[in-house]
């Protein structure tokens, strides 16, 4: 039985004041005991969130990391060891906004994934197709290739200490959610790809869905056999909505 995970990606949102409000709101939520809950604030607010959520069962992650584990001369970047030192326990790797808007390629994504694990962080590897790729019937091929890059470079066993987030690019921040059946098809394909190398590992890896998840759509998505929770963007900025999504994963 896989333990569900619901993670909130706050993206480039928040001021110290609004983050404090969100922390307060989260502290009032009844979170389900059987679900791993995490939030990913901007790097600037990680310490505030770690301190503010102390004592609550909500982990804190970073939205990105350097390709390097160790500190060094790399202006503007944050080493994975620094994130670990800041008490982050997870990091998003290869979010589509970074892939498409910031030109992050597969090699960089793979190095970030490796650096994260080297520093004891849980990488959440984001994969997903664009609308054009879906319409061209390339969804499974694109997602498989994104997964293969990491699996081939680092070995499939690295997924024993990672989470995979299937996030169709066309569903992120658009209000369009993949149907439970569309998402399930891709999640099953991801698990099948891992199973071809290691059936035991494939049965244990958490594959979460992201793309305009709301409280209203969460239960149906999370009810699919290969969907182990969600990566939530916009809706995670509202503590009540996020709390409801977390509870949907626990029901
Ligand atoms: C995301 O940023 O990972 C995401 C899924 O965003 P949204 O929920 O807003 O679509």
mmCIF file of C-alpha atoms and ligand atoms in Angstrom:
data_model
loop_
_atom_site.group_PDB
_atom_site.id
_atom_site.type_symbol
_atom_site.label_atom_id
_atom_site.label_comp_id
_atom_site.label_asym_id
_atom_site.label_seq_id
_atom_site.Cartn_x
_atom_site.Cartn_y
_atom_site.Cartn_z
ATOM 1 C CA UNK A 1 0.000 0.000 0.000
ATOM 2 C CA UNK A 2 1.500 3.322 -1.038
ATOM 3 C CA UNK A 3 1.152 6.265 1.316
ATOM 4 C CA UNK A 4 -0.442 9.180 -0.573
ATOM 5 C CA UNK A 5 1.305 12.519 -0.851
ATOM 6 C CA UNK A 6 -0.180 15.947 -1.427
ATOM 7 C CA UNK A 7 2.279 18.738 -2.115
ATOM 8 C CA UNK A 8 1.585 22.442 -2.560
ATOM 9 C CA UNK A 9 3.742 24.356 -5.030
ATOM 10 C CA UNK A 10 3.467 28.018 -4.074
ATOM 11 C CA UNK A 11 5.458 29.048 -7.165
ATOM 12 C CA UNK A 12 6.703 32.681 -7.235
ATOM 13 C CA UNK A 13 4.014 33.845 -4.817
ATOM 14 C CA UNK A 14 4.107 35.325 -1.367
ATOM 15 C CA UNK A 15 5.355 38.129 0.826
ATOM 16 C CA UNK A 16 6.396 37.647 4.441
ATOM 17 C CA UNK A 17 2.914 38.839 5.435
ATOM 18 C CA UNK A 18 0.939 36.608 3.066
ATOM 19 C CA UNK A 19 3.158 33.630 3.878
ATOM 20 C CA UNK A 20 2.482 34.201 7.591
ATOM 21 C CA UNK A 21 -1.262 34.153 6.843
ATOM 22 C CA UNK A 22 -0.926 30.933 4.872
ATOM 23 C CA UNK A 23 1.045 29.316 7.699
ATOM 24 C CA UNK A 24 -1.734 30.301 10.109
ATOM 25 C CA UNK A 25 -4.359 28.912 7.783
ATOM 26 C CA UNK A 26 -2.472 25.635 7.401
ATOM 27 C CA UNK A 27 -2.048 25.280 11.138
ATOM 28 C CA UNK A 28 -5.856 25.361 11.480
ATOM 29 C CA UNK A 29 -6.387 22.501 9.008
ATOM 30 C CA UNK A 30 -7.140 19.000 10.154
ATOM 31 C CA UNK A 31 -4.672 17.006 8.094
ATOM 32 C CA UNK A 32 -5.297 13.292 7.499
ATOM 33 C CA UNK A 33 -2.894 11.054 9.397
ATOM 34 C CA UNK A 34 -2.268 8.692 6.485
ATOM 35 C CA UNK A 35 -1.096 11.294 3.987
ATOM 36 C CA UNK A 36 2.324 12.910 3.530
ATOM 37 C CA UNK A 37 1.718 16.649 3.179
ATOM 38 C CA UNK A 38 4.370 19.048 1.917
ATOM 39 C CA UNK A 39 4.590 22.649 0.775
ATOM 40 C CA UNK A 40 7.115 24.255 -1.546
ATOM 41 C CA UNK A 41 7.433 27.980 -0.810
ATOM 42 C CA UNK A 42 9.771 30.287 -2.707
ATOM 43 C CA UNK A 43 13.366 29.922 -1.607
ATOM 44 C CA UNK A 44 13.144 33.277 0.135
ATOM 45 C CA UNK A 45 10.416 32.025 2.459
ATOM 46 C CA UNK A 46 11.715 28.539 3.264
ATOM 47 C CA UNK A 47 13.068 29.465 6.702
ATOM 48 C CA UNK A 48 9.900 31.338 7.624
ATOM 49 C CA UNK A 49 7.787 28.350 6.627
ATOM 50 C CA UNK A 50 10.028 25.779 8.337
ATOM 51 C CA UNK A 51 9.816 27.796 11.565
ATOM 52 C CA UNK A 52 6.120 28.569 11.169
ATOM 53 C CA UNK A 53 5.110 24.961 10.561
ATOM 54 C CA UNK A 54 7.353 23.498 13.278
ATOM 55 C CA UNK A 55 5.407 20.867 15.183
ATOM 56 C CA UNK A 56 2.954 20.245 12.331
ATOM 57 C CA UNK A 57 3.167 17.198 10.108
ATOM 58 C CA UNK A 58 3.821 19.262 7.000
ATOM 59 C CA UNK A 59 7.185 18.918 5.289
ATOM 60 C CA UNK A 60 8.849 21.794 3.499
ATOM 61 C CA UNK A 61 10.502 21.536 0.113
ATOM 62 C CA UNK A 62 12.218 23.793 -2.398
ATOM 63 C CA UNK A 63 10.925 24.506 -5.888
ATOM 64 C CA UNK A 64 14.341 24.120 -7.476
ATOM 65 C CA UNK A 65 17.975 23.487 -6.632
ATOM 66 C CA UNK A 66 21.423 23.833 -8.124
ATOM 67 C CA UNK A 67 22.942 20.987 -10.082
ATOM 68 C CA UNK A 68 25.543 20.872 -7.329
ATOM 69 C CA UNK A 69 25.246 19.317 -3.909
ATOM 70 C CA UNK A 70 28.081 21.304 -2.366
ATOM 71 C CA UNK A 71 28.390 25.039 -1.745
ATOM 72 C CA UNK A 72 30.631 26.947 -4.131
ATOM 73 C CA UNK A 73 31.023 29.788 -6.600
ATOM 74 C CA UNK A 74 27.684 29.637 -8.417
ATOM 75 C CA UNK A 75 26.027 32.998 -8.067
ATOM 76 C CA UNK A 76 22.298 32.946 -7.495
ATOM 77 C CA UNK A 77 22.016 29.189 -7.083
ATOM 78 C CA UNK A 78 21.194 27.189 -3.955
ATOM 79 C CA UNK A 79 23.093 23.961 -3.337
ATOM 80 C CA UNK A 80 21.107 20.933 -2.239
ATOM 81 C CA UNK A 81 23.264 20.734 0.908
ATOM 82 C CA UNK A 82 22.135 24.287 1.745
ATOM 83 C CA UNK A 83 18.497 23.257 1.309
ATOM 84 C CA UNK A 84 19.083 20.304 3.603
ATOM 85 C CA UNK A 85 20.728 22.620 6.123
ATOM 86 C CA UNK A 86 17.644 24.890 5.897
ATOM 87 C CA UNK A 87 15.590 21.803 6.908
ATOM 88 C CA UNK A 88 14.026 21.190 3.524
ATOM 89 C CA UNK A 89 13.302 17.538 2.953
ATOM 90 C CA UNK A 90 12.151 17.586 -0.681
ATOM 91 C CA UNK A 91 12.807 19.456 -3.894
ATOM 92 C CA UNK A 92 10.886 19.759 -7.151
ATOM 93 C CA UNK A 93 12.990 18.802 -10.149
ATOM 94 C CA UNK A 94 12.109 19.538 -13.758
ATOM 95 C CA UNK A 95 8.886 21.472 -13.213
ATOM 96 C CA UNK A 96 7.466 22.287 -16.650
ATOM 97 C CA UNK A 97 7.686 26.032 -16.007
ATOM 98 C CA UNK A 98 11.424 25.607 -15.590
ATOM 99 C CA UNK A 99 11.710 23.265 -18.556
ATOM 100 C CA UNK A 100 9.723 25.447 -20.953
ATOM 101 C CA UNK A 101 10.234 29.029 -19.715
ATOM 102 C CA UNK A 102 13.771 28.733 -18.392
ATOM 103 C CA UNK A 103 15.137 26.221 -20.879
ATOM 104 C CA UNK A 104 15.983 23.533 -18.340
ATOM 105 C CA UNK A 105 16.974 20.422 -20.260
ATOM 106 C CA UNK A 106 17.055 16.749 -19.374
ATOM 107 C CA UNK A 107 20.752 16.750 -18.482
ATOM 108 C CA UNK A 108 20.316 19.569 -15.971
ATOM 109 C CA UNK A 109 17.196 17.909 -14.558
ATOM 110 C CA UNK A 110 19.135 14.676 -14.074
ATOM 111 C CA UNK A 111 22.018 16.448 -12.313
ATOM 112 C CA UNK A 112 19.584 18.223 -9.988
ATOM 113 C CA UNK A 113 17.876 14.915 -9.215
ATOM 114 C CA UNK A 114 21.235 13.339 -8.349
ATOM 115 C CA UNK A 115 22.344 16.318 -6.251
ATOM 116 C CA UNK A 116 19.075 16.220 -4.323
ATOM 117 C CA UNK A 117 19.479 12.563 -3.427
ATOM 118 C CA UNK A 118 23.147 13.054 -2.575
ATOM 119 C CA UNK A 119 22.060 15.611 0.049
ATOM 120 C CA UNK A 120 19.318 13.419 1.454
ATOM 121 C CA UNK A 121 16.434 15.314 -0.168
ATOM 122 C CA UNK A 122 13.510 13.545 -1.823
ATOM 123 C CA UNK A 123 13.362 14.678 -5.460
ATOM 124 C CA UNK A 124 9.901 15.099 -6.952
ATOM 125 C CA UNK A 125 10.540 14.583 -10.661
ATOM 126 C CA UNK A 126 7.968 16.401 -12.804
ATOM 127 C CA UNK A 127 7.145 14.990 -16.239
ATOM 128 C CA UNK A 128 4.388 15.802 -18.689
ATOM 129 C CA UNK A 129 3.441 16.559 -22.250
ATOM 130 C CA UNK A 130 2.405 19.788 -23.948
ATOM 131 C CA UNK A 131 -0.986 20.177 -25.594
ATOM 132 C CA UNK A 132 0.592 19.846 -29.051
ATOM 133 C CA UNK A 133 2.270 16.605 -28.014
ATOM 134 C CA UNK A 134 -1.007 15.227 -26.608
ATOM 135 C CA UNK A 135 -2.873 16.180 -29.758
ATOM 136 C CA UNK A 136 -0.189 14.488 -31.827
ATOM 137 C CA UNK A 137 -0.690 11.293 -29.813
ATOM 138 C CA UNK A 138 2.797 11.525 -28.286
ATOM 139 C CA UNK A 139 1.891 11.723 -24.593
ATOM 140 C CA UNK A 140 3.158 8.327 -23.467
ATOM 141 C CA UNK A 141 6.279 8.581 -25.590
ATOM 142 C CA UNK A 142 7.192 12.053 -24.241
ATOM 143 C CA UNK A 143 6.645 11.081 -20.618
ATOM 144 C CA UNK A 144 8.536 7.816 -21.068
ATOM 145 C CA UNK A 145 11.486 9.699 -22.548
ATOM 146 C CA UNK A 146 11.580 12.186 -19.656
ATOM 147 C CA UNK A 147 11.609 9.305 -17.205
ATOM 148 C CA UNK A 148 14.176 7.302 -19.175
ATOM 149 C CA UNK A 149 16.696 10.120 -19.162
ATOM 150 C CA UNK A 150 16.921 9.939 -15.375
ATOM 151 C CA UNK A 151 16.568 6.155 -15.123
ATOM 152 C CA UNK A 152 19.224 5.507 -17.765
ATOM 153 C CA UNK A 153 21.703 7.985 -16.307
ATOM 154 C CA UNK A 154 21.288 7.166 -12.633
ATOM 155 C CA UNK A 155 19.738 3.687 -12.609
ATOM 156 C CA UNK A 156 16.094 2.811 -12.076
ATOM 157 C CA UNK A 157 16.676 2.111 -8.371
ATOM 158 C CA UNK A 158 17.003 5.862 -7.694
ATOM 159 C CA UNK A 159 13.206 5.990 -7.849
ATOM 160 C CA UNK A 160 13.069 4.080 -4.576
ATOM 161 C CA UNK A 161 13.859 7.429 -2.932
ATOM 162 C CA UNK A 162 11.914 9.768 -5.184
ATOM 163 C CA UNK A 163 8.403 10.775 -6.159
ATOM 164 C CA UNK A 164 7.211 11.194 -9.739
ATOM 165 C CA UNK A 165 4.727 13.939 -10.563
ATOM 166 C CA UNK A 166 2.794 13.588 -13.808
ATOM 167 C CA UNK A 167 1.846 17.114 -14.772
ATOM 168 C CA UNK A 168 0.403 17.633 -18.245
ATOM 169 C CA UNK A 169 1.682 21.067 -19.269
ATOM 170 C CA UNK A 170 -1.704 21.989 -20.752
ATOM 171 C CA UNK A 171 -3.343 21.466 -17.351
ATOM 172 C CA UNK A 172 -0.957 23.550 -15.272
ATOM 173 C CA UNK A 173 -2.420 26.856 -14.191
ATOM 174 C CA UNK A 174 -5.057 26.682 -16.931
ATOM 175 C CA UNK A 175 -8.052 25.419 -14.985
ATOM 176 C CA UNK A 176 -8.108 22.375 -17.304
ATOM 177 C CA UNK A 177 -7.668 19.153 -15.383
ATOM 178 C CA UNK A 178 -6.854 15.844 -16.999
ATOM 179 C CA UNK A 179 -9.799 13.506 -16.547
ATOM 180 C CA UNK A 180 -9.177 10.754 -13.997
ATOM 181 C CA UNK A 181 -9.006 8.288 -16.917
ATOM 182 C CA UNK A 182 -6.507 10.401 -18.879
ATOM 183 C CA UNK A 183 -4.290 10.771 -15.820
ATOM 184 C CA UNK A 184 -4.621 7.099 -14.865
ATOM 185 C CA UNK A 185 -3.518 6.007 -18.343
ATOM 186 C CA UNK A 186 -0.251 7.945 -18.002
ATOM 187 C CA UNK A 187 0.342 6.955 -14.377
ATOM 188 C CA UNK A 188 -0.127 3.286 -15.305
ATOM 189 C CA UNK A 189 2.303 3.683 -18.201
ATOM 190 C CA UNK A 190 4.916 5.262 -15.907
ATOM 191 C CA UNK A 191 4.511 2.438 -13.414
ATOM 192 C CA UNK A 192 4.668 -0.104 -16.245
ATOM 193 C CA UNK A 193 7.903 1.431 -17.502
ATOM 194 C CA UNK A 194 9.463 1.091 -14.051
ATOM 195 C CA UNK A 195 8.015 -2.415 -13.647
ATOM 196 C CA UNK A 196 9.814 -3.566 -16.773
ATOM 197 C CA UNK A 197 13.060 -2.953 -14.868
ATOM 198 C CA UNK A 198 11.930 -3.660 -11.307
ATOM 199 C CA UNK A 199 8.376 -4.818 -10.502
ATOM 200 C CA UNK A 200 8.948 -4.479 -6.769
ATOM 201 C CA UNK A 201 10.146 -0.899 -7.046
ATOM 202 C CA UNK A 202 7.324 0.013 -9.425
ATOM 203 C CA UNK A 203 4.750 -1.138 -6.906
ATOM 204 C CA UNK A 204 6.192 1.159 -4.269
ATOM 205 C CA UNK A 205 6.925 4.392 -6.162
ATOM 206 C CA UNK A 206 4.482 7.202 -5.571
ATOM 207 C CA UNK A 207 3.217 8.855 -8.743
ATOM 208 C CA UNK A 208 1.255 12.011 -8.014
ATOM 209 C CA UNK A 209 -0.844 14.062 -10.424
ATOM 210 C CA UNK A 210 -0.586 17.811 -10.958
ATOM 211 C CA UNK A 211 -2.540 20.192 -13.144
ATOM 212 C CA UNK A 212 -5.303 22.455 -11.820
ATOM 213 C CA UNK A 213 -6.244 20.065 -9.000
ATOM 214 C CA UNK A 214 -9.027 21.516 -6.853
ATOM 215 C CA UNK A 215 -10.905 20.160 -3.860
ATOM 216 C CA UNK A 216 -13.807 19.408 -6.196
ATOM 217 C CA UNK A 217 -11.731 17.227 -8.542
ATOM 218 C CA UNK A 218 -9.270 15.711 -6.057
ATOM 219 C CA UNK A 219 -11.224 12.737 -4.719
ATOM 220 C CA UNK A 220 -12.009 11.336 -8.160
ATOM 221 C CA UNK A 221 -8.409 11.724 -9.346
ATOM 222 C CA UNK A 222 -6.946 10.248 -6.174
ATOM 223 C CA UNK A 223 -9.392 7.352 -6.400
ATOM 224 C CA UNK A 224 -7.640 6.011 -9.506
ATOM 225 C CA UNK A 225 -5.446 2.970 -8.849
ATOM 226 C CA UNK A 226 -2.126 4.482 -9.921
ATOM 227 C CA UNK A 227 -2.648 8.050 -8.678
ATOM 228 C CA UNK A 228 -1.019 8.435 -5.285
ATOM 229 C CA UNK A 229 -1.908 12.034 -4.505
ATOM 230 C CA UNK A 230 -1.337 15.417 -6.048
ATOM 231 C CA UNK A 231 1.010 18.273 -6.753
ATOM 232 C CA UNK A 232 -1.125 21.361 -6.339
ATOM 233 C CA UNK A 233 -0.212 24.828 -7.582
ATOM 234 C CA UNK A 234 -2.781 27.628 -7.470
ATOM 235 C CA UNK A 235 -5.158 25.894 -5.076
ATOM 236 C CA UNK A 236 -2.391 25.409 -2.517
ATOM 237 C CA UNK A 237 -2.315 29.160 -1.875
ATOM 238 C CA UNK A 238 -5.663 28.815 -0.132
ATOM 239 C CA UNK A 239 -5.244 26.899 3.126
ATOM 240 C CA UNK A 240 -8.867 25.721 3.286
ATOM 241 C CA UNK A 241 -8.809 24.465 -0.303
ATOM 242 C CA UNK A 242 -5.440 22.803 0.190
ATOM 243 C CA UNK A 243 -6.606 21.206 3.436
ATOM 244 C CA UNK A 244 -9.642 19.805 1.645
ATOM 245 C CA UNK A 245 -7.432 18.373 -1.116
ATOM 246 C CA UNK A 246 -5.196 16.730 1.504
ATOM 247 C CA UNK A 247 -8.240 15.228 3.210
ATOM 248 C CA UNK A 248 -9.476 13.897 -0.159
ATOM 249 C CA UNK A 249 -6.201 11.961 -0.416
ATOM 250 C CA UNK A 250 -6.830 10.446 2.983
ATOM 251 C CA UNK A 251 -10.356 9.280 2.357
HETATM 252 C C1 LIG B 1 2.045 23.144 -10.522
HETATM 253 O O1 LIG B 1 2.535 24.261 -10.557
HETATM 254 O O2 LIG B 1 2.773 22.169 -10.310
HETATM 255 C C2 LIG B 1 0.602 22.999 -10.715
HETATM 256 C C3 LIG B 1 0.105 21.786 -10.800
HETATM 257 O O3 LIG B 1 -0.105 24.139 -10.807
HETATM 258 P P1 LIG B 1 -1.722 24.289 -10.850
HETATM 259 O O4 LIG B 1 -2.284 23.391 -9.789
HETATM 260 O O5 LIG B 1 -1.974 25.745 -10.571
HETATM 261 O O6 LIG B 1 -2.153 23.867 -12.196
#
